[in-house]
Short mmCIF file of C-alpha atoms in Angstrom, two decimals:
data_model
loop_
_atom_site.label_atom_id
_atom_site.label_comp_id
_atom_site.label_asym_id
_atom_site.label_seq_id
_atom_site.Cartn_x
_atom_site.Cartn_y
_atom_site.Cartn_z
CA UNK A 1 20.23 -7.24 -1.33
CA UNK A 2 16.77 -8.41 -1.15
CA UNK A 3 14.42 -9.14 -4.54
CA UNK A 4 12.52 -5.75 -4.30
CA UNK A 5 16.22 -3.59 -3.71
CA UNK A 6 17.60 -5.27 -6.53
CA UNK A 7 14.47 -4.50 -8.79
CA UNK A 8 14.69 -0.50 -7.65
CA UNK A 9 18.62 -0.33 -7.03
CA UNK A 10 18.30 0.44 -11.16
CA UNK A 11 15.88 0.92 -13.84
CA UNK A 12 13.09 -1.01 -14.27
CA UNK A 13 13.96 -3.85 -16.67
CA UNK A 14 10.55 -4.73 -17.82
CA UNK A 15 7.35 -2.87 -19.86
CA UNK A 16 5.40 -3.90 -16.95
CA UNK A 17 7.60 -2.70 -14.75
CA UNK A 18 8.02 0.71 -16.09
CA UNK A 19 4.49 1.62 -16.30
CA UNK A 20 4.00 0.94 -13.05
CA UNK A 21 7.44 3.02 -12.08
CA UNK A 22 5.91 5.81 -14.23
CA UNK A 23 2.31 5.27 -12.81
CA UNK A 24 4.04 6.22 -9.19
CA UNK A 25 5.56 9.37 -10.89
CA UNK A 26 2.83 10.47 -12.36
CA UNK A 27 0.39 9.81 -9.38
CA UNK A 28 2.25 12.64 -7.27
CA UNK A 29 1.30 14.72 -10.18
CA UNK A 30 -2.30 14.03 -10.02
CA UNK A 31 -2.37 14.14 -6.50
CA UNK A 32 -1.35 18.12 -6.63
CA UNK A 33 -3.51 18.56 -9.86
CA UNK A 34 -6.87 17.50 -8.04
CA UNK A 35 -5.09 19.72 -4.67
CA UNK A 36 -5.25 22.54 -7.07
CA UNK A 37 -9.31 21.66 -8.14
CA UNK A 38 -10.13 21.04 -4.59
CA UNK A 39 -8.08 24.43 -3.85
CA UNK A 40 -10.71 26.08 -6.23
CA UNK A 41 -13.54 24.55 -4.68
CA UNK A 42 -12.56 25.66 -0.78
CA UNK A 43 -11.89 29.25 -2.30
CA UNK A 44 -15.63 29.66 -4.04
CA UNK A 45 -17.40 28.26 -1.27
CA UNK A 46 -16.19 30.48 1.06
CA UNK A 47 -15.69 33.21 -1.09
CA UNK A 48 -19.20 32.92 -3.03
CA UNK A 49 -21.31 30.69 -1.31
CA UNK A 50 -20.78 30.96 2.44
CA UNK A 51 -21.20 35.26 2.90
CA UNK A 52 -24.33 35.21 0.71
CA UNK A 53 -25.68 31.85 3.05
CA UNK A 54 -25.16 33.81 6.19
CA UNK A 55 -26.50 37.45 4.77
CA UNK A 56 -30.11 35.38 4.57
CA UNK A 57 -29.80 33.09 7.23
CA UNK A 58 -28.88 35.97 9.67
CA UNK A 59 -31.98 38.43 8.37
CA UNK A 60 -34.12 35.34 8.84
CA UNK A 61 -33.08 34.36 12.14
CA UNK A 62 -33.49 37.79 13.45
CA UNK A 63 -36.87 37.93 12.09
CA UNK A 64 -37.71 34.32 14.22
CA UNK A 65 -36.54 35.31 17.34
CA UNK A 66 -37.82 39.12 16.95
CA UNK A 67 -41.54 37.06 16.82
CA UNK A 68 -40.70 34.26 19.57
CA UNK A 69 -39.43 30.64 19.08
CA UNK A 70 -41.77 28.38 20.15
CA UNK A 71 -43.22 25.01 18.31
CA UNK A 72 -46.64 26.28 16.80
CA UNK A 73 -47.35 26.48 13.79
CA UNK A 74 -46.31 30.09 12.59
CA UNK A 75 -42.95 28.99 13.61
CA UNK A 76 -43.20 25.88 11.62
CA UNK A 77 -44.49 27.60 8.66
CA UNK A 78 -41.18 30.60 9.51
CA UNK A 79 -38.84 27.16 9.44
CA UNK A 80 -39.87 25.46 6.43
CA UNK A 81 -39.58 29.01 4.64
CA UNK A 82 -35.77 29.24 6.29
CA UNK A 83 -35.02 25.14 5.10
CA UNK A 84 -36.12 26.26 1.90
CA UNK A 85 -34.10 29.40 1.40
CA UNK A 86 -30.83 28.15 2.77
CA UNK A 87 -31.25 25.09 -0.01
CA UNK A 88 -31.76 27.13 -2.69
CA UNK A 89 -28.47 29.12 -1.52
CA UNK A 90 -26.58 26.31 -0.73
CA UNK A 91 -27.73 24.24 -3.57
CA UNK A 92 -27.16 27.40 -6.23
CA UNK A 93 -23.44 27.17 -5.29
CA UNK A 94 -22.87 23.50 -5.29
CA UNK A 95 -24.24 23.37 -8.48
CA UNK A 96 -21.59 25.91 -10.03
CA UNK A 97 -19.18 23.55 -8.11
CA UNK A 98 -20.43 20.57 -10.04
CA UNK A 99 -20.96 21.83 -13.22
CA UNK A 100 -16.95 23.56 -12.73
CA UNK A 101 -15.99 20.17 -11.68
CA UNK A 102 -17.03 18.52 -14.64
CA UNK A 103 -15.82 20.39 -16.87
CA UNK A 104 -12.27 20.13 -15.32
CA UNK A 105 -13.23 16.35 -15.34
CA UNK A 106 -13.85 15.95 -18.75
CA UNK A 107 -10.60 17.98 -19.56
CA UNK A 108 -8.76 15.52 -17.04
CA UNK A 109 -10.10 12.32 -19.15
CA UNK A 110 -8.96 12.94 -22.14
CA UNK A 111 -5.70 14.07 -20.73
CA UNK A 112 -5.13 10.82 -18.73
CA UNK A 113 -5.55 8.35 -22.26
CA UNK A 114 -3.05 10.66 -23.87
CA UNK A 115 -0.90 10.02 -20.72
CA UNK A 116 -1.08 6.08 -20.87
CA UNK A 117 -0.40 6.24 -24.55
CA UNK A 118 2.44 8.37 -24.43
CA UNK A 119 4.01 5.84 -20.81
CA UNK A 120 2.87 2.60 -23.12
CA UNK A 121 4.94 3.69 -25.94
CA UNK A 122 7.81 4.89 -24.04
CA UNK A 123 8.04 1.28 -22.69
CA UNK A 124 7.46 -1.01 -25.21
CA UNK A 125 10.42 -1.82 -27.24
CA UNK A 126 10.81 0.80 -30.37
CA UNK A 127 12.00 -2.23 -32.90
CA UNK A 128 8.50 -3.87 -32.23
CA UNK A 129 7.29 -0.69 -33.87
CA UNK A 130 3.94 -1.31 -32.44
CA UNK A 131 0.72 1.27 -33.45
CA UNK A 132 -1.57 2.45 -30.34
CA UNK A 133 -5.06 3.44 -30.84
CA UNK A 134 -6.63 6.24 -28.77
CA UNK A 135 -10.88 6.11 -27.60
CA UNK A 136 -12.26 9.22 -29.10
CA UNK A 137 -12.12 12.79 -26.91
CA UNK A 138 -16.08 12.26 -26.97
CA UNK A 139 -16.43 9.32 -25.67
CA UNK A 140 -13.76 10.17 -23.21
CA UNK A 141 -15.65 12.97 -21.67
CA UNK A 142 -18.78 11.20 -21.97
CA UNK A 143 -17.16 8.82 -19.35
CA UNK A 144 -17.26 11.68 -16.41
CA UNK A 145 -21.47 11.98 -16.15
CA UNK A 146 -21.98 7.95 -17.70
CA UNK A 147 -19.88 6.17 -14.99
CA UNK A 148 -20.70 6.60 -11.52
CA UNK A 149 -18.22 6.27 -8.61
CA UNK A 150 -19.22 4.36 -5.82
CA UNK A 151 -22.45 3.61 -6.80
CA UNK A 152 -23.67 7.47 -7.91
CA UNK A 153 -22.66 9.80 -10.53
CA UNK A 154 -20.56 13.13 -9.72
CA UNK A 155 -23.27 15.25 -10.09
CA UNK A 156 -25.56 12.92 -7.63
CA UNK A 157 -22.80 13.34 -5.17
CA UNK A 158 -23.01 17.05 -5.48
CA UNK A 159 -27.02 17.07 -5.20
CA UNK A 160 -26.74 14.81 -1.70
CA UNK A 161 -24.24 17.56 -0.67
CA UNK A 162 -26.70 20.19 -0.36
CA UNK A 163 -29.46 18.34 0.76
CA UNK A 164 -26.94 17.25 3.43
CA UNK A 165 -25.43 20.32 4.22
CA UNK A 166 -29.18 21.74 4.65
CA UNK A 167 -30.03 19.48 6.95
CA UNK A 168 -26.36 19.82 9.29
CA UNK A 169 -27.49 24.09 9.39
CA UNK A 170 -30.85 23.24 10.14
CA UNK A 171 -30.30 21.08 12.90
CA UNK A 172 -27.24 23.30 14.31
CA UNK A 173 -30.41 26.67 14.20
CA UNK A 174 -32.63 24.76 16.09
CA UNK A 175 -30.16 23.61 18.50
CA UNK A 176 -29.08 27.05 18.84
CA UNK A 177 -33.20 28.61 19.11
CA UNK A 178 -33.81 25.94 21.56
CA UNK A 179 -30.92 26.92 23.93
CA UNK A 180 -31.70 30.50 23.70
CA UNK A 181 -28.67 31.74 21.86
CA UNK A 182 -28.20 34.99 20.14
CA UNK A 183 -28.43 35.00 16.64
CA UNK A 184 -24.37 35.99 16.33
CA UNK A 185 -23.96 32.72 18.31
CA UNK A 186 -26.08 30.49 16.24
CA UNK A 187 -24.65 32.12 13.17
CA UNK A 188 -21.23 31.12 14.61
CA UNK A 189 -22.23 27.44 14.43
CA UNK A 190 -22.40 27.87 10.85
CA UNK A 191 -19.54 29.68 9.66
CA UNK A 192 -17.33 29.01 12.82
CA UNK A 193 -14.92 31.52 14.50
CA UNK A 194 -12.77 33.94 13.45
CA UNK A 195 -9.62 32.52 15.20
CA UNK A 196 -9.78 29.15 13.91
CA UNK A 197 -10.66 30.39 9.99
CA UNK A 198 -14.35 28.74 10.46
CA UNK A 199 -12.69 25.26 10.53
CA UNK A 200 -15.18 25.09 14.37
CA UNK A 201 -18.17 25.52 11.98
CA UNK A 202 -20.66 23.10 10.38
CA UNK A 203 -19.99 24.40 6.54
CA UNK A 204 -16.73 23.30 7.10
CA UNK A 205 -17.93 20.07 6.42
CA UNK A 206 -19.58 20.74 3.62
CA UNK A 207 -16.00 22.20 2.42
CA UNK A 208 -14.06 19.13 3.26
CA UNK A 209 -16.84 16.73 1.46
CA UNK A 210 -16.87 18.34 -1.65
CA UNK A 211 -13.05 18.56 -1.95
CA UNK A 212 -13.32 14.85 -1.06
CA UNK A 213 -15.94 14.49 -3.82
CA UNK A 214 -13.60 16.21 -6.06
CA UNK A 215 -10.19 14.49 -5.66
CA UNK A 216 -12.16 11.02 -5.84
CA UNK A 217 -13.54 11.81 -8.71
CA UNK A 218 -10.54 12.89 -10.41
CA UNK A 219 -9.46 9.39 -9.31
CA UNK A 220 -12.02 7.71 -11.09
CA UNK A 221 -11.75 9.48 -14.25
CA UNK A 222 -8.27 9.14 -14.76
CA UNK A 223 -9.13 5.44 -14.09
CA UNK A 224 -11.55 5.19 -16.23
CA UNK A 225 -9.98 7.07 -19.12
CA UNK A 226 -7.13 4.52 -18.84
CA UNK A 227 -9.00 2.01 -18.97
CA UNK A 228 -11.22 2.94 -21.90
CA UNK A 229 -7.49 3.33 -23.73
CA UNK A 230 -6.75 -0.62 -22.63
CA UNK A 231 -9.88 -1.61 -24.04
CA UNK A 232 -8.99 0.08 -27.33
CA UNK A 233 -5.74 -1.79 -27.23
CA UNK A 234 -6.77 -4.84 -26.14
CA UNK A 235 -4.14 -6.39 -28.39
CA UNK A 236 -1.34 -5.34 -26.72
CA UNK A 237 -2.82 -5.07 -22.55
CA UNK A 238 -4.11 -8.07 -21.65
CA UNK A 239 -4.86 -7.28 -18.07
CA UNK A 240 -4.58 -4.24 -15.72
CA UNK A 241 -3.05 -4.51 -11.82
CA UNK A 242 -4.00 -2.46 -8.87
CA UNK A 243 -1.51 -0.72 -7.41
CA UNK A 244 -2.07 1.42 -4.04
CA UNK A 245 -0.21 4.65 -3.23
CA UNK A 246 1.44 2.37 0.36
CA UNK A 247 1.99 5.02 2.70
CA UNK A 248 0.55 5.93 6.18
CA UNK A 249 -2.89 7.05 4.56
CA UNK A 250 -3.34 3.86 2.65
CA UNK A 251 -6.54 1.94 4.06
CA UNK A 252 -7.07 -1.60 4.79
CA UNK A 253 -9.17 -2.09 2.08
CA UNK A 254 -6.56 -0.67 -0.86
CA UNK A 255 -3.60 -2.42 0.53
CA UNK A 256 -5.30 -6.22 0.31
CA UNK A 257 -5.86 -4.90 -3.56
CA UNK A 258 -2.35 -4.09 -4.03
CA UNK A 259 -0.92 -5.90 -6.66
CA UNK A 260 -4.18 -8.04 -7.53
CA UNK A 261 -4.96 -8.61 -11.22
CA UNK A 262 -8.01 -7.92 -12.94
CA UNK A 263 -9.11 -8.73 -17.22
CA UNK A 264 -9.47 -4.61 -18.58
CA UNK A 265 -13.18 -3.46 -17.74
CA UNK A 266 -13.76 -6.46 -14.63
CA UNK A 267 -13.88 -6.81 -11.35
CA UNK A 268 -13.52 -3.35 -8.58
CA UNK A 269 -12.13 0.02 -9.76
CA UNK A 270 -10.88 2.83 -7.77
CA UNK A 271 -12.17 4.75 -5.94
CA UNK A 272 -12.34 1.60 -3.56
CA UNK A 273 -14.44 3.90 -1.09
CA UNK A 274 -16.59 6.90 -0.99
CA UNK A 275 -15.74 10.10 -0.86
CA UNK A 276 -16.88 11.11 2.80
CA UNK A 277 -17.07 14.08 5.13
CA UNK A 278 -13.44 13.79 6.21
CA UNK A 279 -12.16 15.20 2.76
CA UNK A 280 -9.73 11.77 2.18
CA UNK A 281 -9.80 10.45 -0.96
CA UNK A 282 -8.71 7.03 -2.72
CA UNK A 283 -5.14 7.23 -4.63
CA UNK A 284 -5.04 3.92 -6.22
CA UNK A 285 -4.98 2.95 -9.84
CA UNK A 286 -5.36 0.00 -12.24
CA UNK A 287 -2.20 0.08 -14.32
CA UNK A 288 -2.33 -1.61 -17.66
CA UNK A 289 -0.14 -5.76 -18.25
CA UNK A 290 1.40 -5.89 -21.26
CA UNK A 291 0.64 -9.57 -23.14
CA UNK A 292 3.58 -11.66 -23.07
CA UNK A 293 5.63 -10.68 -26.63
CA UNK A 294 4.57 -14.37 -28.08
CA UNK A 295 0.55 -13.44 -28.08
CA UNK A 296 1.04 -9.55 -29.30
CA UNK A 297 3.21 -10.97 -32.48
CA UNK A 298 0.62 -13.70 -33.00
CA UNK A 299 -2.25 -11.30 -32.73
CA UNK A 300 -0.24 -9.10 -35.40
CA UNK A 301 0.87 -11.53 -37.55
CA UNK A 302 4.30 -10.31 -37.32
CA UNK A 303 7.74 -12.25 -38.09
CA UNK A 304 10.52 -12.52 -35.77
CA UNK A 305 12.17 -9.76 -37.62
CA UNK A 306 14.33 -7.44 -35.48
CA UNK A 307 13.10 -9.39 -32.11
CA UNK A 308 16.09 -9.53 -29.93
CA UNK A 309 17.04 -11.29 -26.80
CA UNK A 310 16.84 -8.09 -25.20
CA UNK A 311 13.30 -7.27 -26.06
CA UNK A 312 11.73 -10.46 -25.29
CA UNK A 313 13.68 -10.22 -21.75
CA UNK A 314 11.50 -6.65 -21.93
CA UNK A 315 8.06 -8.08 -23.18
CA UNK A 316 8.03 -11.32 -20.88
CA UNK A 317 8.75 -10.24 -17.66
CA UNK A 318 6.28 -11.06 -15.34
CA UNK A 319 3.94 -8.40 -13.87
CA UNK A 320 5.77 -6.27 -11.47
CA UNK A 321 5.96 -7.03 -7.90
CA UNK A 322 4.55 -5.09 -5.31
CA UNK A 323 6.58 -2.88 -2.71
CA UNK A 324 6.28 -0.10 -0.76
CA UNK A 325 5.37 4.06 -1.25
CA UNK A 326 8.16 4.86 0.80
CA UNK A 327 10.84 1.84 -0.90
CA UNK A 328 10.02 3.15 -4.56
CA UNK A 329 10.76 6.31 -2.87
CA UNK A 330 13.91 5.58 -1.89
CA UNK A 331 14.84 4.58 -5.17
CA UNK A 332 14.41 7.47 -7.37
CA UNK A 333 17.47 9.72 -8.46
CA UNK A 334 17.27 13.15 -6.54
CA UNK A 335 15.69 15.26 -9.04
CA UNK A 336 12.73 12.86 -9.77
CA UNK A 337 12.95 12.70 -6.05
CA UNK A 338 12.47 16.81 -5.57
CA UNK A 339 10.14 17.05 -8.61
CA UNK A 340 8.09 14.62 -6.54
CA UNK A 341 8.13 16.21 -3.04
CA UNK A 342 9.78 19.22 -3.46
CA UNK A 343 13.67 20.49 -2.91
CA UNK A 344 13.80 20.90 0.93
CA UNK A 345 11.55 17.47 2.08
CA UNK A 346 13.77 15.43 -0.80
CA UNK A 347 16.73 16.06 0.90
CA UNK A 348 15.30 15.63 4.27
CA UNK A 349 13.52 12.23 3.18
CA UNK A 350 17.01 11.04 1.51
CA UNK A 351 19.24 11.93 4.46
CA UNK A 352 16.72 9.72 6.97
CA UNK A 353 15.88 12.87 8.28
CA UNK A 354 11.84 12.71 7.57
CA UNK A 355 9.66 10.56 7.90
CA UNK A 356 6.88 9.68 4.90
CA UNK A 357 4.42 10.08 7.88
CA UNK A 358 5.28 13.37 8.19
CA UNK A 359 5.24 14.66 4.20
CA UNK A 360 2.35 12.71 2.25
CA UNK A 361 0.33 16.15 2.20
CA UNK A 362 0.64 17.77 -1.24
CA UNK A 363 -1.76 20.02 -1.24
CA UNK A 364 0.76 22.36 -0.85
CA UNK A 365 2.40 21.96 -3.73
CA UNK A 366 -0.72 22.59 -6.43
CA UNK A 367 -0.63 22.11 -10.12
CA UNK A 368 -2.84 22.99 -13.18
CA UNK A 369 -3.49 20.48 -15.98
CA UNK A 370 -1.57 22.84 -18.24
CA UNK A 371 0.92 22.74 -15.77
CA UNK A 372 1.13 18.70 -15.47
CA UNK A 373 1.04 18.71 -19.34
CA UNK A 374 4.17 20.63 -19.61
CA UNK A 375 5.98 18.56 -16.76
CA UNK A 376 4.56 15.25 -18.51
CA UNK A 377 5.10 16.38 -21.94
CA UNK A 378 2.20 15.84 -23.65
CA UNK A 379 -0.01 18.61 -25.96
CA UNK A 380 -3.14 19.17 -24.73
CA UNK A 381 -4.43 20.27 -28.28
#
């Protein structure tokens, strides 16, 4: 049995060990809570934003082409009007996105320190009888519009969607004017056909980015709120580890991190890239090292008291190894295993039946933040 089956074939022996067992847990959690935001986000902008786009663009369109397309300068003056109007649509809605988003955000960050308090404690031996500190819910939310993830804030993200969606329907209308098409057919380019549920049209972009936007961001706040709850406890985590989500979506760049350490508040934070058109997002996450038992009872000023063999075996283990999505997998009991992917693909994946390649979607499986609470225990009040 090699190092890495004998360290899953049973509990995790170690603090550092569980939190990063219960990190993996809770990860497919988040994964279907930010499915559910992005779910949300898909629904209003086709629902809200996409029929009310196409009612204008199509009236203006009709009026162009009723007058001739040509490249003078009534048709200039027609165009800038039409760039203009399909901004203020498209920009209207994205901003009802963002300021949604936020708000879900900010809910999500104060969640995520209760989490890591509530793991932390639940690992750490209970005759150390240690005290944790929690950041303040203000300074929590505060983290969602001060912090910016990969280099701009959430709501910057959001603005450079509609300017960039503008430009992708302008570009696709002139196309379309310049090759003579109807204005059904040009409108098509937009929204995309019927029998493929608009996936063959530009917005559909601008529905994959944001939902990108959205489950990277949730990535960075929960990150962030975790790490804001380190800092607070600085006497007790002394460093925090990356750990990548190792499956078939995992990118270069995430599994060189894997298992790299990092002092709390230094060095490179998920996301480790930027949310893009494609809709992927970063799963990775720093997860908090325990200090060695020795430094947290000098730091507390503590006797040896009730210290056992057993719990310095706990609190000096060294920080847990690395192995694979699809290993830790393997090694959780059958109902973690179904809570995790869900009755039918458990047994499946158990009885070498499916592949990980073929399940690491969740975005079927979608779940609220009161939902997650009352899986993860924790009171939202």
């Amino acid at each position: 049995m090699s190092q890495q089956e004998e360290r899953f074939d049973a509990k995790p022996k170690t603090v550092n060990d569980k939190l990063v067992a219960e990190w993996l847990k809770h990860a497919h959690r988040l994964e279907r809570l930010s499915a559910s935001e992005a779910k949300r986000i898909e629904d209003f902008l086709k629902r809200d934003v996409l029929p009310d786009l196409m009612g204008k663009l199509t009236t203006r369109l009709e009026r162009i082409t009723a007058r001739g397309y040509d490249t003078g300068v009534d048709t200039t003056r027609r165009f800038k009007e039409l760039r203009q109007q399909i901004l203020d649509v498209v920009d209207e809605g994205i901003q009802q996105v963002a300021k949604e988003n936020v708000k879900s955000l900010e809910d999500l960050a104060v969640y995520e320190a209760k989490w890591q308090q509530k793991a932390l404690q639940e690992a750490l031996p209970v005759e150390l009888e240690l005290e944790t500190k929690m950041p303040a819910p203000a300074k929590l939310k505060a983290l969602v519009t001060e912090r910016p993830v990969a280099g701009y804030g959430i709501e910057e993200w959001f603005d450079k969607l509609s300017v960039e969606t503008t430009d992708r329907i302008e570009r696709e209308v002139r196309i379309g004017l310049a090759e003579g098409e109807s204005v059904p057919d040009i409108a098509k380019r937009i929204r995309g056909s019927a029998e493929l549920d608009g996936t063959d049209g530009v917005f559909e972009v601008t529905n994959r980015h944001a939902k990108g936007i959205a489950r990277n961001a949730s990535i960075h706040v929960s990150n962030q709120a975790r790490q804001e709850f380190a800092a607070a406890n600085s006497d007790l985590i002394e460093e925090e580890q990356w750990v990548a989500t190792l499956d078939t979506r995992t990118c270069p760049k995430c599994g060189v991190l894997d298992g790299k350490k990092f002092p709390v508040g230094e060095g490179p934070m998920p996301p480790a890239h930027p949310p893009g058109p494609s809709g992927g997002a970063c799963r990775c996450a720093r997860v908090p090292v325990v200090r060695p038992l020795s430094e947290i009872l000098g730091r507390k000023k503590r006797g040896e008291g009730k210290i056992t063999a057993g719990t310095r075996e706990s609190m000096n283990g060294a920080v847990a190894s690395t192995t694979s999505y699809e290993e830790w997998l393997k090694s959780l009991p059958q109902a973690d295993l179904e809570e995790a992917l869900g009755k039918t693909r458990a047994e499946a994946f158990a009885a070498g039946e499916l592949k990980l390649s073929k399940m690491v979607d969740q975005s079927g499986r979608q779940l609220s933040l009161q939902q997650l609470a009352e899986l993860e225990r924790i009171d939202l009040e």
